Tab-separated table of C-alpha atoms and ligand atoms in Angstrom:
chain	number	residue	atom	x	y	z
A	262	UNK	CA	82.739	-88.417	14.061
A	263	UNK	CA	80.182	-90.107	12.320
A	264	UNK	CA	81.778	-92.107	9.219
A	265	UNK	CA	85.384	-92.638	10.831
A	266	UNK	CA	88.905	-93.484	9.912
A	267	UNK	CA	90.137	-96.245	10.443
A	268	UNK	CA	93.743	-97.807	10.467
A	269	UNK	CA	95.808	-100.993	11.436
A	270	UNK	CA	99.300	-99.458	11.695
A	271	UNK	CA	102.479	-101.830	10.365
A	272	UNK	CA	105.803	-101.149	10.325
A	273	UNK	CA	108.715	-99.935	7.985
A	274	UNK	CA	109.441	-102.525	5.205
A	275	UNK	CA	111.453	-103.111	2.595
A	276	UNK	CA	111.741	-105.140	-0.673
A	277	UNK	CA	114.263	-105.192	-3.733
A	278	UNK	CA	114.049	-103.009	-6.118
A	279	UNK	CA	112.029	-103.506	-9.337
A	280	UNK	CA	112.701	-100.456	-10.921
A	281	UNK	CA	116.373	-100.714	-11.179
A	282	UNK	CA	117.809	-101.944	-14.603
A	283	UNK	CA	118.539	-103.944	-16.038
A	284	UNK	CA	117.427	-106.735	-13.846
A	285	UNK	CA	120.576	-108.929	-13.860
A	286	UNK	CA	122.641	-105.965	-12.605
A	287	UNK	CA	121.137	-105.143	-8.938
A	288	UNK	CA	123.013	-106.115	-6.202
A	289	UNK	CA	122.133	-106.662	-2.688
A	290	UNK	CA	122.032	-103.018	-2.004
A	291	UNK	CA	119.638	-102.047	-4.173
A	292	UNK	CA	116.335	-101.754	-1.574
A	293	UNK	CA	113.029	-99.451	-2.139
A	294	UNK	CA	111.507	-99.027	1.850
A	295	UNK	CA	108.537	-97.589	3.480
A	296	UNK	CA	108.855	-95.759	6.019
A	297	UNK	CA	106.001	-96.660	7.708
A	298	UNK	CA	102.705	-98.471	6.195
A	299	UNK	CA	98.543	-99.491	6.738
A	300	UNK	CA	95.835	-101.304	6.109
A	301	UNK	CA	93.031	-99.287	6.276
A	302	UNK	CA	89.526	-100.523	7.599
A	303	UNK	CA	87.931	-96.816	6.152
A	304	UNK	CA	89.422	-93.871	4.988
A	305	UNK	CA	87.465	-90.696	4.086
A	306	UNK	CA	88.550	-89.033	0.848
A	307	UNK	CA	89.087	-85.936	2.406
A	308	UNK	CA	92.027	-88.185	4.989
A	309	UNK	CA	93.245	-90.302	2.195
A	310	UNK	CA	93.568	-86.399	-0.248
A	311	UNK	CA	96.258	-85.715	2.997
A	312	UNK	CA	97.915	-88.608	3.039
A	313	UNK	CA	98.258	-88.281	-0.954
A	314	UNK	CA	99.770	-85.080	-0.223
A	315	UNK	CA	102.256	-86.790	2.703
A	316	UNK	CA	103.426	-88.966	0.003
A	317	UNK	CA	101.490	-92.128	0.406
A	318	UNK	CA	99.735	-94.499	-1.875
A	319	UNK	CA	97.149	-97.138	-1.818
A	320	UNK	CA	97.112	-100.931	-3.348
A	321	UNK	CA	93.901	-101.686	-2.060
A	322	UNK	CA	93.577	-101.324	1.483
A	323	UNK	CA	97.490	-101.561	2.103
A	324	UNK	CA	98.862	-98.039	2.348
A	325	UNK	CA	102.125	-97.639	2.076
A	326	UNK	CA	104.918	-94.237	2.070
A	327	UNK	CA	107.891	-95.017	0.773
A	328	UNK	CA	111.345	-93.833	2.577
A	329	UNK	CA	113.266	-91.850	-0.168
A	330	UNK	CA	116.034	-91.446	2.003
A	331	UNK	CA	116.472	-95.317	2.531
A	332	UNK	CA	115.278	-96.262	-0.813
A	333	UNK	CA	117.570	-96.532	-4.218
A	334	UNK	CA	114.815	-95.773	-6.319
A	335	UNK	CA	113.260	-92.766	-4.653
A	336	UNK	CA	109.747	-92.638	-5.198
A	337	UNK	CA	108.104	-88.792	-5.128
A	338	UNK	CA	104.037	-88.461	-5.761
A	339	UNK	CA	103.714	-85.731	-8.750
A	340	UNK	CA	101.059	-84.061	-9.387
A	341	UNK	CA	99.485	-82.086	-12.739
A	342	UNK	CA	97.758	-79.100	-12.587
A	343	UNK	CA	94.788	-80.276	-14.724
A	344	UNK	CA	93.509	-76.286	-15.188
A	345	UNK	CA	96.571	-75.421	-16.266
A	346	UNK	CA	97.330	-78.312	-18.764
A	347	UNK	CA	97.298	-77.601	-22.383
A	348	UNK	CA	98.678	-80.547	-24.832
A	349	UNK	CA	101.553	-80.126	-26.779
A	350	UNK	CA	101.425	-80.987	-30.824
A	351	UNK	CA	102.572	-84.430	-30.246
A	352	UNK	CA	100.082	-85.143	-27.615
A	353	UNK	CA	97.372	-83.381	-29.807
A	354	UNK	CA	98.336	-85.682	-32.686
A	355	UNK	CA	98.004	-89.246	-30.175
A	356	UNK	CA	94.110	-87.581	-29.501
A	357	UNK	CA	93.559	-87.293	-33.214
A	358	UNK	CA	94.619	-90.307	-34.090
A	359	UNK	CA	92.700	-92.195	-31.775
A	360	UNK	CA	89.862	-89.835	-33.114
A	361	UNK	CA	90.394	-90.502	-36.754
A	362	UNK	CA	90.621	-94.330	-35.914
A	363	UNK	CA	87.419	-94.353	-34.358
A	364	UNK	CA	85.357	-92.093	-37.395
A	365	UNK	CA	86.786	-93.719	-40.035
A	366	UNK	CA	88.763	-96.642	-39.270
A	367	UNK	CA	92.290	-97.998	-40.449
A	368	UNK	CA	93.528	-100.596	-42.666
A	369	UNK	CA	93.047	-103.176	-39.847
A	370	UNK	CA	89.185	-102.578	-40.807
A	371	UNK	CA	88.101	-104.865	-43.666
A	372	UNK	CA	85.596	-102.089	-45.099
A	373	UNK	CA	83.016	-102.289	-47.215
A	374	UNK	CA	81.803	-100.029	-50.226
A	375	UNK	CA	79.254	-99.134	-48.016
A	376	UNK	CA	81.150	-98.362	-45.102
A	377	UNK	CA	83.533	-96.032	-47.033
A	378	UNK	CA	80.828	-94.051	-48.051
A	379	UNK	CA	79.955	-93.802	-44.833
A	380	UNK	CA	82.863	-92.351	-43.546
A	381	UNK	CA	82.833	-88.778	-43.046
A	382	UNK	CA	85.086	-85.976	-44.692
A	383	UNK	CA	88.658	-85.921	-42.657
A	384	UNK	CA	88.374	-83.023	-40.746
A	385	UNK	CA	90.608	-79.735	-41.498
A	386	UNK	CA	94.019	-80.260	-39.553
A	387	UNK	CA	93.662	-77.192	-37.916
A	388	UNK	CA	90.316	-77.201	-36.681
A	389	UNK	CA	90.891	-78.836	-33.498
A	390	UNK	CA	94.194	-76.852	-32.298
A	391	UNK	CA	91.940	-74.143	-30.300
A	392	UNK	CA	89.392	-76.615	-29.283
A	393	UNK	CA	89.544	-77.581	-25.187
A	394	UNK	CA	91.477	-80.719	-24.039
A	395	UNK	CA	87.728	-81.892	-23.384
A	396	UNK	CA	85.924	-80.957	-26.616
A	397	UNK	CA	88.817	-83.378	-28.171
A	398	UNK	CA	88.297	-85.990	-26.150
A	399	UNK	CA	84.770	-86.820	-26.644
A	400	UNK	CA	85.048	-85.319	-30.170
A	401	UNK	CA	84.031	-89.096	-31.240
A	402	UNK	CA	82.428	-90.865	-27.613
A	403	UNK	CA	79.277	-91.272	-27.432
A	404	UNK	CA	77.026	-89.608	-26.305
A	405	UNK	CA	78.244	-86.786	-28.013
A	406	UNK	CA	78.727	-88.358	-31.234
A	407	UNK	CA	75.624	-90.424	-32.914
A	408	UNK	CA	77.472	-93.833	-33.176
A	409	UNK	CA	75.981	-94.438	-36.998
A	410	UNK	CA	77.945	-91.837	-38.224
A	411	UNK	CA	81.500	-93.052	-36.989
A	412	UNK	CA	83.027	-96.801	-38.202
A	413	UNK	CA	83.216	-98.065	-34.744
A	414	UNK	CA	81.535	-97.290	-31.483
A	415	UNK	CA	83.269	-95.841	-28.688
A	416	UNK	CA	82.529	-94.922	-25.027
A	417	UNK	CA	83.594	-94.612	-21.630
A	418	UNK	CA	81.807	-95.431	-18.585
A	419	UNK	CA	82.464	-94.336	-15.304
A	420	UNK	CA	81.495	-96.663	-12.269
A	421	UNK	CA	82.110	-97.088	-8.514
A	422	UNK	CA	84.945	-99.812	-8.685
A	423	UNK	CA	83.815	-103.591	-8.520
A	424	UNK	CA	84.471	-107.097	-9.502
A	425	UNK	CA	83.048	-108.419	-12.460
A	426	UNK	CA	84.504	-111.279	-14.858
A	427	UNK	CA	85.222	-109.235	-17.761
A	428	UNK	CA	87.448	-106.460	-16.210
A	429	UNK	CA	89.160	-109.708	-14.431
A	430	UNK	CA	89.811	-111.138	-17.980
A	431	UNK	CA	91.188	-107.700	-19.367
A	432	UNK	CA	93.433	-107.877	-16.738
A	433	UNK	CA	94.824	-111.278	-16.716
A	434	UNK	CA	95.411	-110.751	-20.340
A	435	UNK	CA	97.030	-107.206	-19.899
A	436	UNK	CA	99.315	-109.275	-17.030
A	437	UNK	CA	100.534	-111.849	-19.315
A	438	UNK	CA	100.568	-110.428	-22.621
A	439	UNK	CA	102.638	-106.642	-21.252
A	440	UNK	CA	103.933	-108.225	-17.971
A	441	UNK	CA	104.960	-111.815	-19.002
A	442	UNK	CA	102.726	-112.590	-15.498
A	443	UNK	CA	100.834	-116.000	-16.267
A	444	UNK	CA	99.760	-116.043	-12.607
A	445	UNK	CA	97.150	-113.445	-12.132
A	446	UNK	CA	94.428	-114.686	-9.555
A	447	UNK	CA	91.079	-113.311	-9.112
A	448	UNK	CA	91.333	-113.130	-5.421
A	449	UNK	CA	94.732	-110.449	-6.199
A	450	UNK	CA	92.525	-108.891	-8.696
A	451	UNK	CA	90.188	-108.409	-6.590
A	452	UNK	CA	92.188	-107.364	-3.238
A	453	UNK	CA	94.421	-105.039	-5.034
A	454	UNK	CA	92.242	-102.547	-7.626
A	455	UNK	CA	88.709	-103.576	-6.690
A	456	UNK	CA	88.816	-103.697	-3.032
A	457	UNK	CA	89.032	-99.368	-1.651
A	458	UNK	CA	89.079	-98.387	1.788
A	459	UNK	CA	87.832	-95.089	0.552
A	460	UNK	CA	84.282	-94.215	1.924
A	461	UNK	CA	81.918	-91.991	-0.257
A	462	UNK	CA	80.715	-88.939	-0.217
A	463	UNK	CA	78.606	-86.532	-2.811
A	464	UNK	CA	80.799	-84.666	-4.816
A	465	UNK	CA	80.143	-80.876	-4.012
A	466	UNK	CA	78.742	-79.528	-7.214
A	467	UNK	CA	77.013	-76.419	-7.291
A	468	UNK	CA	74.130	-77.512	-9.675
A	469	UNK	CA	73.357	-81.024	-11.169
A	470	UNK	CA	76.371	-81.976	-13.384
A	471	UNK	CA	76.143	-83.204	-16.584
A	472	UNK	CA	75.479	-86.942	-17.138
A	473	UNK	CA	79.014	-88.412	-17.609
A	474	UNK	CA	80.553	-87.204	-14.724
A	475	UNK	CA	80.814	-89.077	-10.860
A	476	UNK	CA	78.386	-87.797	-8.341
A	477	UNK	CA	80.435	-89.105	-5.507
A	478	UNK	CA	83.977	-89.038	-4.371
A	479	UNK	CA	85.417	-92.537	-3.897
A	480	UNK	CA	87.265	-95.280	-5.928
A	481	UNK	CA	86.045	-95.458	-9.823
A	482	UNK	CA	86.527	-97.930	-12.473
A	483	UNK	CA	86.713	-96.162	-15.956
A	484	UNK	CA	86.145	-98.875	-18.903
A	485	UNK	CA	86.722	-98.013	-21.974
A	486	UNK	CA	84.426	-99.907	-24.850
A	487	UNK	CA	85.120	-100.182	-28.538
A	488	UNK	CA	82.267	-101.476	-30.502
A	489	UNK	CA	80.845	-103.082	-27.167
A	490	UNK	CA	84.123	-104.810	-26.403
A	491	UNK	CA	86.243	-104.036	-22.926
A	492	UNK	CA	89.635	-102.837	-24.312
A	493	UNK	CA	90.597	-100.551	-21.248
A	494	UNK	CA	90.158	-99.804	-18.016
A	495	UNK	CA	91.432	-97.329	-15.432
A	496	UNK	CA	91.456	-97.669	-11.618
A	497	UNK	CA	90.349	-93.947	-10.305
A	498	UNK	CA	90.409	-92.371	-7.194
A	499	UNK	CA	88.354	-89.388	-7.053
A	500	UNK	CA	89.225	-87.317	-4.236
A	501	UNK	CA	88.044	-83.443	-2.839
A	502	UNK	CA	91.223	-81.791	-4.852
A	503	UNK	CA	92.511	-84.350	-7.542
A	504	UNK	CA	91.352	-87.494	-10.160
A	505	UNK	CA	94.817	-89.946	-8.792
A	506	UNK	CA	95.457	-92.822	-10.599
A	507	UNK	CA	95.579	-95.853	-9.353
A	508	UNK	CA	96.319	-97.994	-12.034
A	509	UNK	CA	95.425	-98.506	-16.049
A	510	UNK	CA	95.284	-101.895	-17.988
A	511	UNK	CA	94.703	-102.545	-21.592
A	512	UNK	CA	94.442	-104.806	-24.570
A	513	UNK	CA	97.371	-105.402	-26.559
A	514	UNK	CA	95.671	-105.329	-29.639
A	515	UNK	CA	95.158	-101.891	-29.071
A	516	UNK	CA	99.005	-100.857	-28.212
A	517	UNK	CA	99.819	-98.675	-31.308
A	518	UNK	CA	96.653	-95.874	-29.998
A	519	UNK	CA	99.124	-95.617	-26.946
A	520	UNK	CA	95.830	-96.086	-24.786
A	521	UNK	CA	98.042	-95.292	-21.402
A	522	UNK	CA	99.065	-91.991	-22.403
A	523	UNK	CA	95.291	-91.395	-23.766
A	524	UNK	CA	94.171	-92.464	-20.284
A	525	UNK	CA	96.035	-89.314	-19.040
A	526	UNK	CA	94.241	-87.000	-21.008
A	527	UNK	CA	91.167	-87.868	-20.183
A	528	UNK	CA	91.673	-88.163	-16.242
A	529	UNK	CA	93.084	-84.858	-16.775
A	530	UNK	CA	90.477	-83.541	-19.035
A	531	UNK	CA	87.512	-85.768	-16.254
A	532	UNK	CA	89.489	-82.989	-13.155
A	533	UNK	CA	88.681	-80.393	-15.285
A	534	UNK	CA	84.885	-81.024	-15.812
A	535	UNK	CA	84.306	-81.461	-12.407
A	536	UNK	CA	85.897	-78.241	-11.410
A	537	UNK	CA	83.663	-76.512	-13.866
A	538	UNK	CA	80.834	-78.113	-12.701
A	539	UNK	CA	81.434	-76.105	-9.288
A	540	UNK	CA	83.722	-78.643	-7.299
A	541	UNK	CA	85.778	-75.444	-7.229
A	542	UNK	CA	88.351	-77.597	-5.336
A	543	UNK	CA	88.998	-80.125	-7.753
A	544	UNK	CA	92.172	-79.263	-10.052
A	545	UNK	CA	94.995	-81.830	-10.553
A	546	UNK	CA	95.750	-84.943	-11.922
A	547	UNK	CA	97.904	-87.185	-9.880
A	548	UNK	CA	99.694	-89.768	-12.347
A	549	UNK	CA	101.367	-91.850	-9.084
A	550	UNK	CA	105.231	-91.447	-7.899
A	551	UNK	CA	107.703	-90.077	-10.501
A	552	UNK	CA	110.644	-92.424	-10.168
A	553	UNK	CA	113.750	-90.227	-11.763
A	554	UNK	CA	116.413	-93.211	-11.870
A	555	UNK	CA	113.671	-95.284	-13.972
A	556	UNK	CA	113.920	-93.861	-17.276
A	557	UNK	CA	110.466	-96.188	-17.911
A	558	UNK	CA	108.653	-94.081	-15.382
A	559	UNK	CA	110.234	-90.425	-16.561
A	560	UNK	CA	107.337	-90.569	-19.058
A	561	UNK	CA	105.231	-88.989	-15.947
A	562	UNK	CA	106.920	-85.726	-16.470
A	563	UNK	CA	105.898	-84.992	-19.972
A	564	UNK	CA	102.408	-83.745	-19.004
A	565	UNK	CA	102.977	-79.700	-17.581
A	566	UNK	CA	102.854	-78.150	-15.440
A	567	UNK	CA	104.108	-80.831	-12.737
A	568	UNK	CA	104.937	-80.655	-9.232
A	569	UNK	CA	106.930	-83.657	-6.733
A	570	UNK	CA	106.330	-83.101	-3.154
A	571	UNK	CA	109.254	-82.478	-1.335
A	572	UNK	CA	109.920	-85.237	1.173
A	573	UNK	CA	110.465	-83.248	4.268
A	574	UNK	CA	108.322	-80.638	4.190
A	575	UNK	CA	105.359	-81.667	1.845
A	576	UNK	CA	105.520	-78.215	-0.214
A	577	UNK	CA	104.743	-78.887	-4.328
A	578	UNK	CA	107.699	-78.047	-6.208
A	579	UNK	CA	107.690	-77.148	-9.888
A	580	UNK	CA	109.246	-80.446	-11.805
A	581	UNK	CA	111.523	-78.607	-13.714
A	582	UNK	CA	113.749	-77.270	-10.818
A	583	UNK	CA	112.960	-80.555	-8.864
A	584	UNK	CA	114.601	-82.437	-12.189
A	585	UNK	CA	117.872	-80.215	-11.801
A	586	UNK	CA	118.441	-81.832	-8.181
A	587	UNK	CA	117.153	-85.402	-9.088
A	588	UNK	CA	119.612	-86.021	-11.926
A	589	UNK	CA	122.653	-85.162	-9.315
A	590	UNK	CA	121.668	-86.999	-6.574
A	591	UNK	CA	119.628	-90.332	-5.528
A	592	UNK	CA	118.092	-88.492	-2.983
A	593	UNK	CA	116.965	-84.962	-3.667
A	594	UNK	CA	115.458	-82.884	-0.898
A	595	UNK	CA	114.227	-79.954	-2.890
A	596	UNK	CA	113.043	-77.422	0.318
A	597	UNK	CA	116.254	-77.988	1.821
A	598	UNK	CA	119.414	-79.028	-0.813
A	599	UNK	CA	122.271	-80.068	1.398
A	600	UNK	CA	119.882	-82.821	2.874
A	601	UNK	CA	119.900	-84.199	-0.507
A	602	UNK	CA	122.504	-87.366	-1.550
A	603	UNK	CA	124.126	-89.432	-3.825
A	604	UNK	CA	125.482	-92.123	-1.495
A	605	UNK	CA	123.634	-95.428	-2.021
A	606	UNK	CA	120.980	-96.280	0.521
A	607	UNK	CA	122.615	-98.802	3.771
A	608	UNK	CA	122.270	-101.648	3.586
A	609	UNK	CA	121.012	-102.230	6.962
A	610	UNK	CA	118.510	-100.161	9.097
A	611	UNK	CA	119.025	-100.624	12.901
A	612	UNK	CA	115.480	-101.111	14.370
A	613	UNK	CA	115.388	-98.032	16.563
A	614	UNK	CA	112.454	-97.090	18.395
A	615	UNK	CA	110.932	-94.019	16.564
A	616	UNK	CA	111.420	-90.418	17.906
A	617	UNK	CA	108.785	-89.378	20.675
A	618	UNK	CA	106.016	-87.454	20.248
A	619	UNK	CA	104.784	-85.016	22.812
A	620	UNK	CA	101.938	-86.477	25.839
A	621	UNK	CA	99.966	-83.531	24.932
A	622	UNK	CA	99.518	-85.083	21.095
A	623	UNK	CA	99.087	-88.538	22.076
A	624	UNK	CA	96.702	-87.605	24.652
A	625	UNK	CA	94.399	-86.230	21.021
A	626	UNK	CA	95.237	-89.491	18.962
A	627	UNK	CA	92.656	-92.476	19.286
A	628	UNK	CA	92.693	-96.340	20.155
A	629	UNK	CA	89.752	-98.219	19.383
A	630	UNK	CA	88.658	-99.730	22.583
A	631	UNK	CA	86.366	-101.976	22.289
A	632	UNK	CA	83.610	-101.797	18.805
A	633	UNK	CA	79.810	-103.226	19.835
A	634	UNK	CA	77.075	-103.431	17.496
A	635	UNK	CA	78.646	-101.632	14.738
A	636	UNK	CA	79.652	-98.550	17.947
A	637	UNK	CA	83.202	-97.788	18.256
A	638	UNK	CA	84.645	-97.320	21.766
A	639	UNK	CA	87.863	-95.192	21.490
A	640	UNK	CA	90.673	-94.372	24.526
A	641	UNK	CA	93.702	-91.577	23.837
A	642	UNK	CA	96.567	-94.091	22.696
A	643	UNK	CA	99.143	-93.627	25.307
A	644	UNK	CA	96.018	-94.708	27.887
A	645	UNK	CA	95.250	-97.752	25.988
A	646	UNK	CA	96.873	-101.323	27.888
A	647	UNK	CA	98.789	-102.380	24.252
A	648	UNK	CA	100.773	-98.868	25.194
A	649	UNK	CA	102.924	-100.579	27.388
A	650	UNK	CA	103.910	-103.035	24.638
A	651	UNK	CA	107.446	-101.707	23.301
A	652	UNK	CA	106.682	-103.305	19.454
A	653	UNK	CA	103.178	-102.090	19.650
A	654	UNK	CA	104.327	-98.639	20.819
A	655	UNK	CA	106.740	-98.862	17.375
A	656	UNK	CA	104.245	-99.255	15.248
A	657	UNK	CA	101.898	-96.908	16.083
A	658	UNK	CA	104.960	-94.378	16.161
A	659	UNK	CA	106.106	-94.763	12.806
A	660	UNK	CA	102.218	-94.492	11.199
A	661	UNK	CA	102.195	-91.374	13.276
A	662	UNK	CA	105.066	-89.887	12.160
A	663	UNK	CA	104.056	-90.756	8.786
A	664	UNK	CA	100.918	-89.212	8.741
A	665	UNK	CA	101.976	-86.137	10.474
A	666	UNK	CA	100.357	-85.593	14.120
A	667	UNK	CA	97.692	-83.495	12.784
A	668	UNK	CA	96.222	-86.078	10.736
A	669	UNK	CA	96.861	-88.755	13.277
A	670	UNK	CA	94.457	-87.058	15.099
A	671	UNK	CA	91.608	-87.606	12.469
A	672	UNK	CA	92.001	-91.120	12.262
A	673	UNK	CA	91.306	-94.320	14.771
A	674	UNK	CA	93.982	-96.951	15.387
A	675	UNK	CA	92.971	-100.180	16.023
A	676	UNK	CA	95.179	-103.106	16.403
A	677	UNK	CA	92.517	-105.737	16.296
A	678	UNK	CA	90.436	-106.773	12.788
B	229	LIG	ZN1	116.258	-99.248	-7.511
């Protein structure tokens, strides 16, 4: 194992809800919990696309999978197949807009004689209904368009993800002026949507892809830039079978486009032009955890087709059928019903050592030992001396269970930094 996995296992959590509404109403019941969580040293994309799939999330290097069962606000990771997605007329009309705003402007521009000649002809209504999700998108971005023949200039850029002043302003403004949060800090800025644990590889494209698109899976800033100025930027992770999002910030100024359901399309649309570049693999859009009881968050399930992951068994089911057993219970187990429940989560969870897992498996999962010189020593973890500690032993359980033996087995504890 040459570029490794590696993972600091914690325990369970829990915190009160903040999806629950409105906020004066929740009581002391009201709990969202993790079943088990991480903080990742490395991660390949190829380990973090399971865990994805397992129902776990990232916030930097803290991993985290929340326990539906436990929680009041279940939390299920949807996906969207991206080859399969076409908009509907509403969503068609957002893209246009945006479109129209950029090649000709609005009354917010103060225009000029000149610049009203220069505006171009509005285009036929019905031109654009058969064109691709893609051909839409960059109908006005350059490249594709010459920027002297729109009223403003727009483009995206996609970049590995890092710190730099600007996207830090974007967001402390987005924080305060959408969030009411006047304390954004640099250092959380940083830690929490610049900092990845993701490890890059080259994207497996049969020939050289076109310009715009990411030549290596890993964690991606997108910025968005109107007329030079930052007004947008998305958090990507681009991983072997899906673009998920991590997060998406904007400037209030720019509210009306509805910028965070544009952001969709084109992280849908970005999955679908690396697939046809020959990442054959590559085909859905993950949009995050669909949270059913937050009628904020339901907004995830207008993009189709959808699919939750079923918390047991980790099959994809469709969203419509998962929908008919979310609105009738707060837990919904869709692979096997009479698991699911409507009784509120209790309120206290007796710290039981986790169930065992066989010698045989443990014997195949790895301790780091000792690491020299940038070489990592590893023992099987029921050999290693923390073993014998009975909180230690809890931990490491609960990540295990978490991530499923198999892929416990393609990872390295540690439980030193
Ligand atoms: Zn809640």
């Amino acid at each position: 194992m040459s570029r490794p996995s590696i993972i600091y296992p914690y325990g369970p959590n829990e915190s009160t809800c903040g999806y629950c509404s409105p906020p004066g109403s929740r009581s002391d019941t009201e709990y969202n919990r993790t079943s088990a969580s991480l903080q990742a040293l490395a991660l390949t994309c190829d380990v973090y696309q399971r865990m994805i799939d397992r129902g776990w999330r990232r916030s930097g290097t803290y991993c985290y999978k929340p326990d539906m069962k436990n929680s009041c606000c279940p939390q299920y990771t949807i996906k969207l197949d991206a080859l399969q997605f076409k908009p509907s007329k509403s969503q068609r009309k957002l893209m246009r807009r945006w479109n129209n705003f950029v090649e000709r402007g609005d009354n917010s521009d103060a225009m000029t004689t000149e610049d009203k000649a220069k505006r171009p002809p509005r285009p036929n209504k019905s031109e654009d209904e058969s064109g691709s999700l893609s051909s839409l998108l960059h109908a006005v971005e350059v490249p594709w368009v010459d920027p002297e023949t729109t009223r403003h200039r727009f483009e995206t850029v996609l970049e590995p993800s890092s710190y730099t002043d600007e996207k830090f302003e974007l967001f402390k403004k987005y924080q305060a002026d959408i969030h009411h949060d006047f304390k954004s800090s640099q250092s959380g800025f940083r830690r929490f949507l610049c900092e990845t644990p993701l490890r890059t590889s080259p994207i497996s494209y049969t020939g050289s892809p076109p310009a715009h698109l990411p030549v290596e899976y890993g964690s991606h800033h997108q910025l968005y830039r109107l007329d030079g100025e930052l007004i947008a930027m998305a958090v990507l992770d681009i991983l072997p079978s899906c673009v998920s999002s991590v997060y998406f910030m904007y400037d209030k100024k720019w509210e009306r486009f509805s910028l965070g359901k544009l952001s969709a399309f084109r992280e849908t649309s970005l999955a679908c032009e690396i697939h046809q570049a020959g990442a054959s693999q590559m085909s859905y859009l993950y949009m995050g955890f669909y949270i059913h009881s937050c009628p904020k968050m339901r907004y995830k399930g207008e993009y189709s087709p959808s699919f939750l992951v079923d918390p047991e068994n980790y099959e994809w089911y469709p969203l419509e059928t998962c929908v008919k057993f979310l609105s009738k219970n707060r837990y919904a187990c869709f692979s096997s019903p009479e698991h699911s429940t409507s009784d509120p989560p209790p309120e206290y969870i007796e710290d039981a050592e986790p169930d065992p897992i066989p010698t045989e498996d443990l014997a195949q999962i790895n301790i780091v030992r000792a690491a020299r010189r940038g070489q990592v020593m590893v023992e099987p973890i029921n050999e290693a001396r923390c073993w014998s500690s009975e909180d230690a032993r809890s931990l490491i359980l609960h990540c295990i269970h978490g991530l499923g033996t198999g892929l416990s087995k393609e990872v390295i504890f540690t439980l030193q930094f």
